[in-house]
């Protein structure tokens, strides 16, 4: 599977002693801590064309809706700090993000049909990642467009990405363009490629086999 991953700059990520981090009780099993921000994705980094960009919500909703980038920027935002854990074994603590809280967005901007129980996030180039609706409603789930107080870097998802807490970081789709709501779960890109659908780093749910 990892041959599918396009790695960023190949630096030594083991910048902090794992024991020190584990002692804090915040480092899940099999992970090591890094201060860097590795870049991981399949395919190229898309360029943002504001005129062509929209953000769509569809599937099991009463009414499909879409937002331009300027419309999206008017939505209320919040800041979230969380630890991120990549299935390729790096973790990064206290990452700080700003964006639209997904739970608020789904409650105020979207009328989900009662049958909607799963969400598929759609990124540029057909990338998908799936989560159950209750995880999408997690208070730290974000439609994130700032990292560390700055707009997202292109390789980290500019202009906007999903941020899904409590799971391996692959559920956090970069270059987010749409959310689709479903009655039954549908595996996303990495989930179809052998990764565990539940993806809890504390249970080390890396693979589906
Ligand atoms: N669109 C898109 N989003 C993606 C991916 C991808 O391949 N395409 N890979 C995921 C994986 S495997 C990880 S670990 C994180 C990495 O985010 P980062 O590059 O900002 O560290 O993005 C996730 N989101
Ligand atoms: Mo990942």
mmCIF file of C-alpha atoms and ligand atoms in Angstrom:
data_model
loop_
_atom_site.group_PDB
_atom_site.id
_atom_site.type_symbol
_atom_site.label_atom_id
_atom_site.label_comp_id
_atom_site.label_asym_id
_atom_site.label_seq_id
_atom_site.Cartn_x
_atom_site.Cartn_y
_atom_site.Cartn_z
ATOM 1 C CA UNK A 1 0.000 0.000 0.000
ATOM 2 C CA UNK A 2 2.681 2.488 0.878
ATOM 3 C CA UNK A 3 3.896 2.569 -2.700
ATOM 4 C CA UNK A 4 0.657 4.443 -3.290
ATOM 5 C CA UNK A 5 1.785 7.173 -0.943
ATOM 6 C CA UNK A 6 3.616 10.073 -2.409
ATOM 7 C CA UNK A 7 5.961 11.146 0.332
ATOM 8 C CA UNK A 8 7.113 14.663 0.956
ATOM 9 C CA UNK A 9 10.665 15.660 1.674
ATOM 10 C CA UNK A 10 12.401 12.634 3.084
ATOM 11 C CA UNK A 11 13.625 13.889 6.408
ATOM 12 C CA UNK A 12 14.315 11.960 9.563
ATOM 13 C CA UNK A 13 11.043 12.270 11.411
ATOM 14 C CA UNK A 14 12.229 10.754 14.662
ATOM 15 C CA UNK A 15 12.986 14.109 16.213
ATOM 16 C CA UNK A 16 11.688 13.422 19.716
ATOM 17 C CA UNK A 17 12.448 10.415 21.891
ATOM 18 C CA UNK A 18 9.425 8.101 21.719
ATOM 19 C CA UNK A 19 9.699 7.172 25.390
ATOM 20 C CA UNK A 20 9.311 10.755 26.439
ATOM 21 C CA UNK A 21 6.169 11.070 24.379
ATOM 22 C CA UNK A 22 4.735 7.743 25.508
ATOM 23 C CA UNK A 23 5.284 8.853 29.089
ATOM 24 C CA UNK A 24 2.826 11.639 28.503
ATOM 25 C CA UNK A 25 0.254 8.993 27.612
ATOM 26 C CA UNK A 26 -0.566 10.736 24.378
ATOM 27 C CA UNK A 27 1.335 8.618 21.881
ATOM 28 C CA UNK A 28 -0.723 5.677 20.543
ATOM 29 C CA UNK A 29 0.957 2.272 20.157
ATOM 30 C CA UNK A 30 3.422 1.954 17.268
ATOM 31 C CA UNK A 31 3.640 5.727 16.720
ATOM 32 C CA UNK A 32 6.592 8.095 17.060
ATOM 33 C CA UNK A 33 6.444 11.810 17.637
ATOM 34 C CA UNK A 34 7.612 14.414 15.161
ATOM 35 C CA UNK A 35 7.832 18.215 15.218
ATOM 36 C CA UNK A 36 7.768 18.280 11.441
ATOM 37 C CA UNK A 37 4.614 18.256 9.401
ATOM 38 C CA UNK A 38 5.028 15.421 6.894
ATOM 39 C CA UNK A 39 3.047 15.553 3.676
ATOM 40 C CA UNK A 40 1.208 12.416 2.588
ATOM 41 C CA UNK A 41 -1.222 11.934 -0.229
ATOM 42 C CA UNK A 42 -1.850 10.038 -3.395
ATOM 43 C CA UNK A 43 -1.423 12.026 -6.615
ATOM 44 C CA UNK A 44 -0.500 15.645 -7.238
ATOM 45 C CA UNK A 45 -1.226 18.842 -5.344
ATOM 46 C CA UNK A 46 -4.189 20.570 -7.029
ATOM 47 C CA UNK A 47 -4.119 24.303 -7.714
ATOM 48 C CA UNK A 48 -6.946 26.400 -6.292
ATOM 49 C CA UNK A 49 -9.020 28.173 -8.918
ATOM 50 C CA UNK A 50 -11.480 30.272 -6.958
ATOM 51 C CA UNK A 51 -13.763 30.895 -9.955
ATOM 52 C CA UNK A 52 -14.213 27.157 -10.509
ATOM 53 C CA UNK A 53 -14.221 26.131 -6.839
ATOM 54 C CA UNK A 54 -17.369 25.171 -5.034
ATOM 55 C CA UNK A 55 -18.201 23.145 -1.971
ATOM 56 C CA UNK A 56 -21.173 20.826 -2.422
ATOM 57 C CA UNK A 57 -23.390 18.921 -0.019
ATOM 58 C CA UNK A 58 -25.478 16.161 -1.537
ATOM 59 C CA UNK A 59 -26.877 12.654 -1.131
ATOM 60 C CA UNK A 60 -29.396 12.162 1.700
ATOM 61 C CA UNK A 61 -30.138 15.861 2.241
ATOM 62 C CA UNK A 62 -33.492 17.607 1.841
ATOM 63 C CA UNK A 63 -31.891 19.993 -0.625
ATOM 64 C CA UNK A 64 -28.503 19.901 -2.326
ATOM 65 C CA UNK A 65 -26.518 23.039 -1.644
ATOM 66 C CA UNK A 66 -23.235 24.551 -2.728
ATOM 67 C CA UNK A 67 -21.036 27.383 -1.528
ATOM 68 C CA UNK A 68 -18.554 29.556 -3.354
ATOM 69 C CA UNK A 69 -15.284 30.220 -1.565
ATOM 70 C CA UNK A 70 -16.457 33.728 -0.581
ATOM 71 C CA UNK A 71 -19.742 32.355 0.738
ATOM 72 C CA UNK A 72 -17.902 29.694 2.678
ATOM 73 C CA UNK A 73 -15.691 32.341 4.309
ATOM 74 C CA UNK A 74 -18.756 34.024 5.851
ATOM 75 C CA UNK A 75 -19.595 30.945 7.973
ATOM 76 C CA UNK A 76 -18.729 31.147 11.702
ATOM 77 C CA UNK A 77 -15.414 29.555 12.605
ATOM 78 C CA UNK A 78 -13.756 28.079 15.636
ATOM 79 C CA UNK A 79 -10.251 26.984 16.616
ATOM 80 C CA UNK A 80 -9.339 23.399 17.475
ATOM 81 C CA UNK A 81 -6.109 21.948 18.889
ATOM 82 C CA UNK A 82 -5.528 18.222 18.535
ATOM 83 C CA UNK A 83 -2.947 15.480 18.142
ATOM 84 C CA UNK A 84 -2.733 13.872 14.708
ATOM 85 C CA UNK A 85 -1.650 10.290 14.022
ATOM 86 C CA UNK A 86 -0.704 9.038 10.569
ATOM 87 C CA UNK A 87 -0.941 5.332 9.819
ATOM 88 C CA UNK A 88 2.656 5.538 8.523
ATOM 89 C CA UNK A 89 3.580 5.856 12.242
ATOM 90 C CA UNK A 90 4.214 9.551 12.781
ATOM 91 C CA UNK A 91 2.224 11.564 15.271
ATOM 92 C CA UNK A 92 2.224 15.290 15.839
ATOM 93 C CA UNK A 93 0.908 16.890 19.009
ATOM 94 C CA UNK A 94 -1.030 20.113 19.527
ATOM 95 C CA UNK A 95 -1.732 20.982 15.913
ATOM 96 C CA UNK A 96 -3.915 24.104 15.772
ATOM 97 C CA UNK A 97 -6.592 24.575 13.165
ATOM 98 C CA UNK A 98 -9.325 27.060 12.367
ATOM 99 C CA UNK A 99 -12.395 26.504 10.303
ATOM 100 C CA UNK A 100 -16.103 25.853 10.305
ATOM 101 C CA UNK A 101 -17.168 23.332 12.974
ATOM 102 C CA UNK A 102 -18.661 20.465 11.015
ATOM 103 C CA UNK A 103 -21.394 19.731 13.584
ATOM 104 C CA UNK A 104 -22.650 23.344 13.426
ATOM 105 C CA UNK A 105 -22.418 23.300 9.656
ATOM 106 C CA UNK A 106 -24.483 20.119 9.423
ATOM 107 C CA UNK A 107 -27.057 21.390 11.915
ATOM 108 C CA UNK A 108 -27.459 24.937 10.576
ATOM 109 C CA UNK A 109 -26.567 24.861 6.897
ATOM 110 C CA UNK A 110 -27.759 21.421 5.845
ATOM 111 C CA UNK A 111 -31.011 19.526 6.391
ATOM 112 C CA UNK A 112 -29.936 15.898 6.564
ATOM 113 C CA UNK A 113 -32.554 13.270 5.889
ATOM 114 C CA UNK A 114 -33.153 11.008 8.896
ATOM 115 C CA UNK A 115 -31.738 8.024 6.945
ATOM 116 C CA UNK A 116 -28.341 9.730 6.632
ATOM 117 C CA UNK A 117 -25.949 7.757 8.840
ATOM 118 C CA UNK A 118 -22.642 7.959 6.960
ATOM 119 C CA UNK A 119 -20.616 10.686 5.306
ATOM 120 C CA UNK A 120 -18.225 10.461 2.384
ATOM 121 C CA UNK A 121 -15.813 13.372 2.043
ATOM 122 C CA UNK A 122 -14.870 14.142 -1.555
ATOM 123 C CA UNK A 123 -11.552 15.800 -2.312
ATOM 124 C CA UNK A 124 -10.110 16.998 -5.625
ATOM 125 C CA UNK A 125 -9.202 14.318 -8.178
ATOM 126 C CA UNK A 126 -11.839 11.903 -6.865
ATOM 127 C CA UNK A 127 -10.252 11.296 -3.461
ATOM 128 C CA UNK A 128 -12.754 10.002 -0.896
ATOM 129 C CA UNK A 129 -12.768 9.237 2.823
ATOM 130 C CA UNK A 130 -15.720 7.838 4.757
ATOM 131 C CA UNK A 131 -16.846 8.339 8.351
ATOM 132 C CA UNK A 132 -19.997 7.537 10.313
ATOM 133 C CA UNK A 133 -22.217 10.555 10.903
ATOM 134 C CA UNK A 134 -21.689 10.490 14.683
ATOM 135 C CA UNK A 135 -17.965 11.013 14.112
ATOM 136 C CA UNK A 136 -18.683 13.846 11.664
ATOM 137 C CA UNK A 137 -20.675 15.451 14.511
ATOM 138 C CA UNK A 138 -17.685 15.257 16.899
ATOM 139 C CA UNK A 139 -17.143 18.711 18.467
ATOM 140 C CA UNK A 140 -13.576 18.829 17.091
ATOM 141 C CA UNK A 141 -14.439 17.864 13.514
ATOM 142 C CA UNK A 142 -13.699 20.873 11.304
ATOM 143 C CA UNK A 143 -13.916 22.166 7.766
ATOM 144 C CA UNK A 144 -10.447 23.604 8.272
ATOM 145 C CA UNK A 145 -8.882 26.411 6.277
ATOM 146 C CA UNK A 146 -6.173 27.682 8.615
ATOM 147 C CA UNK A 147 -3.304 25.852 10.237
ATOM 148 C CA UNK A 148 -1.183 27.575 12.890
ATOM 149 C CA UNK A 149 -3.039 30.813 12.189
ATOM 150 C CA UNK A 150 -2.163 30.838 8.474
ATOM 151 C CA UNK A 151 -4.034 29.669 5.376
ATOM 152 C CA UNK A 152 -3.374 25.990 4.711
ATOM 153 C CA UNK A 153 -0.245 25.286 2.691
ATOM 154 C CA UNK A 154 -1.077 23.909 -0.787
ATOM 155 C CA UNK A 155 0.328 20.468 0.091
ATOM 156 C CA UNK A 156 -1.714 20.345 3.315
ATOM 157 C CA UNK A 157 -5.035 20.924 1.574
ATOM 158 C CA UNK A 158 -5.351 24.583 0.515
ATOM 159 C CA UNK A 159 -7.854 26.054 0.471
ATOM 160 C CA UNK A 160 -9.806 23.707 2.745
ATOM 161 C CA UNK A 161 -9.639 20.256 4.239
ATOM 162 C CA UNK A 162 -11.587 18.050 6.540
ATOM 163 C CA UNK A 163 -10.287 17.486 10.045
ATOM 164 C CA UNK A 164 -11.528 14.302 11.705
ATOM 165 C CA UNK A 165 -10.397 13.764 15.312
ATOM 166 C CA UNK A 166 -9.806 10.411 17.069
ATOM 167 C CA UNK A 167 -8.928 8.455 13.888
ATOM 168 C CA UNK A 168 -5.830 8.025 11.755
ATOM 169 C CA UNK A 169 -5.202 11.146 9.746
ATOM 170 C CA UNK A 170 -6.147 9.663 6.365
ATOM 171 C CA UNK A 171 -9.841 10.283 7.194
ATOM 172 C CA UNK A 172 -9.014 14.015 7.063
ATOM 173 C CA UNK A 173 -9.488 14.604 3.333
ATOM 174 C CA UNK A 174 -7.406 17.416 1.861
ATOM 175 C CA UNK A 175 -8.636 19.770 -0.917
ATOM 176 C CA UNK A 176 -12.188 19.101 0.203
ATOM 177 C CA UNK A 177 -14.882 19.833 -2.389
ATOM 178 C CA UNK A 178 -17.942 18.012 -1.177
ATOM 179 C CA UNK A 179 -19.761 15.983 1.448
ATOM 180 C CA UNK A 180 -22.095 13.169 0.520
ATOM 181 C CA UNK A 181 -24.547 11.588 2.936
ATOM 182 C CA UNK A 182 -25.535 7.936 2.800
ATOM 183 C CA UNK A 183 -27.713 5.425 4.633
ATOM 184 C CA UNK A 184 -25.052 2.727 4.375
ATOM 185 C CA UNK A 185 -21.318 2.991 4.698
ATOM 186 C CA UNK A 186 -19.209 3.172 1.540
ATOM 187 C CA UNK A 187 -15.430 2.694 1.715
ATOM 188 C CA UNK A 188 -13.241 5.627 0.736
ATOM 189 C CA UNK A 189 -9.935 5.638 -1.125
ATOM 190 C CA UNK A 190 -7.543 4.374 1.564
ATOM 191 C CA UNK A 191 -10.235 2.154 3.056
ATOM 192 C CA UNK A 192 -10.584 0.427 -0.340
ATOM 193 C CA UNK A 193 -6.809 0.074 -0.447
ATOM 194 C CA UNK A 194 -6.511 -2.125 2.615
ATOM 195 C CA UNK A 195 -6.754 0.332 5.471
ATOM 196 C CA UNK A 196 -9.045 -0.290 8.403
ATOM 197 C CA UNK A 197 -12.425 1.366 8.128
ATOM 198 C CA UNK A 198 -12.658 2.181 11.845
ATOM 199 C CA UNK A 199 -9.061 3.482 12.013
ATOM 200 C CA UNK A 200 -8.707 4.133 15.744
ATOM 201 C CA UNK A 201 -4.998 4.789 16.466
ATOM 202 C CA UNK A 202 -5.388 3.765 20.119
ATOM 203 C CA UNK A 203 -6.564 0.322 18.999
ATOM 204 C CA UNK A 204 -3.914 0.287 16.246
ATOM 205 C CA UNK A 205 -6.571 -0.337 13.621
ATOM 206 C CA UNK A 206 -4.242 0.209 10.677
ATOM 207 C CA UNK A 207 -5.235 -2.437 8.147
ATOM 208 C CA UNK A 208 -8.346 -4.331 7.253
ATOM 209 C CA UNK A 209 -6.605 -7.706 7.150
HETATM 210 N N1 LIG B 1 -7.232 14.508 -0.944
HETATM 211 C C1 LIG B 1 -6.475 13.706 -0.179
HETATM 212 N N2 LIG B 1 -6.526 13.870 1.152
HETATM 213 C C2 LIG B 1 -5.773 13.091 1.953
HETATM 214 C C3 LIG B 1 -4.941 12.077 1.421
HETATM 215 C C4 LIG B 1 -4.926 11.897 0.019
HETATM 216 O O1 LIG B 1 -4.261 10.998 -0.525
HETATM 217 N N3 LIG B 1 -5.699 12.750 -0.753
HETATM 218 N N4 LIG B 1 -4.184 11.283 2.257
HETATM 219 C C5 LIG B 1 -4.540 11.250 3.691
HETATM 220 C C6 LIG B 1 -3.441 10.771 4.495
HETATM 221 S S1 LIG B 1 -2.966 9.153 4.280
HETATM 222 C C7 LIG B 1 -2.854 11.535 5.478
HETATM 223 S S2 LIG B 1 -1.772 10.905 6.623
HETATM 224 C C8 LIG B 1 -3.149 12.990 5.583
HETATM 225 C C9 LIG B 1 -1.854 13.749 5.528
HETATM 226 O O2 LIG B 1 -2.091 15.113 5.659
HETATM 227 P P1 LIG B 1 -0.849 16.080 5.564
HETATM 228 O O3 LIG B 1 -0.193 15.875 4.221
HETATM 229 O O4 LIG B 1 -1.418 17.457 5.745
HETATM 230 O O5 LIG B 1 0.074 15.700 6.683
HETATM 231 O O6 LIG B 1 -3.984 13.439 4.517
HETATM 232 C C10 LIG B 1 -5.048 12.584 4.233
HETATM 233 N N5 LIG B 1 -5.871 13.274 3.287
HETATM 234 MO MO1 LIG B 2 -1.738 8.686 6.268
#
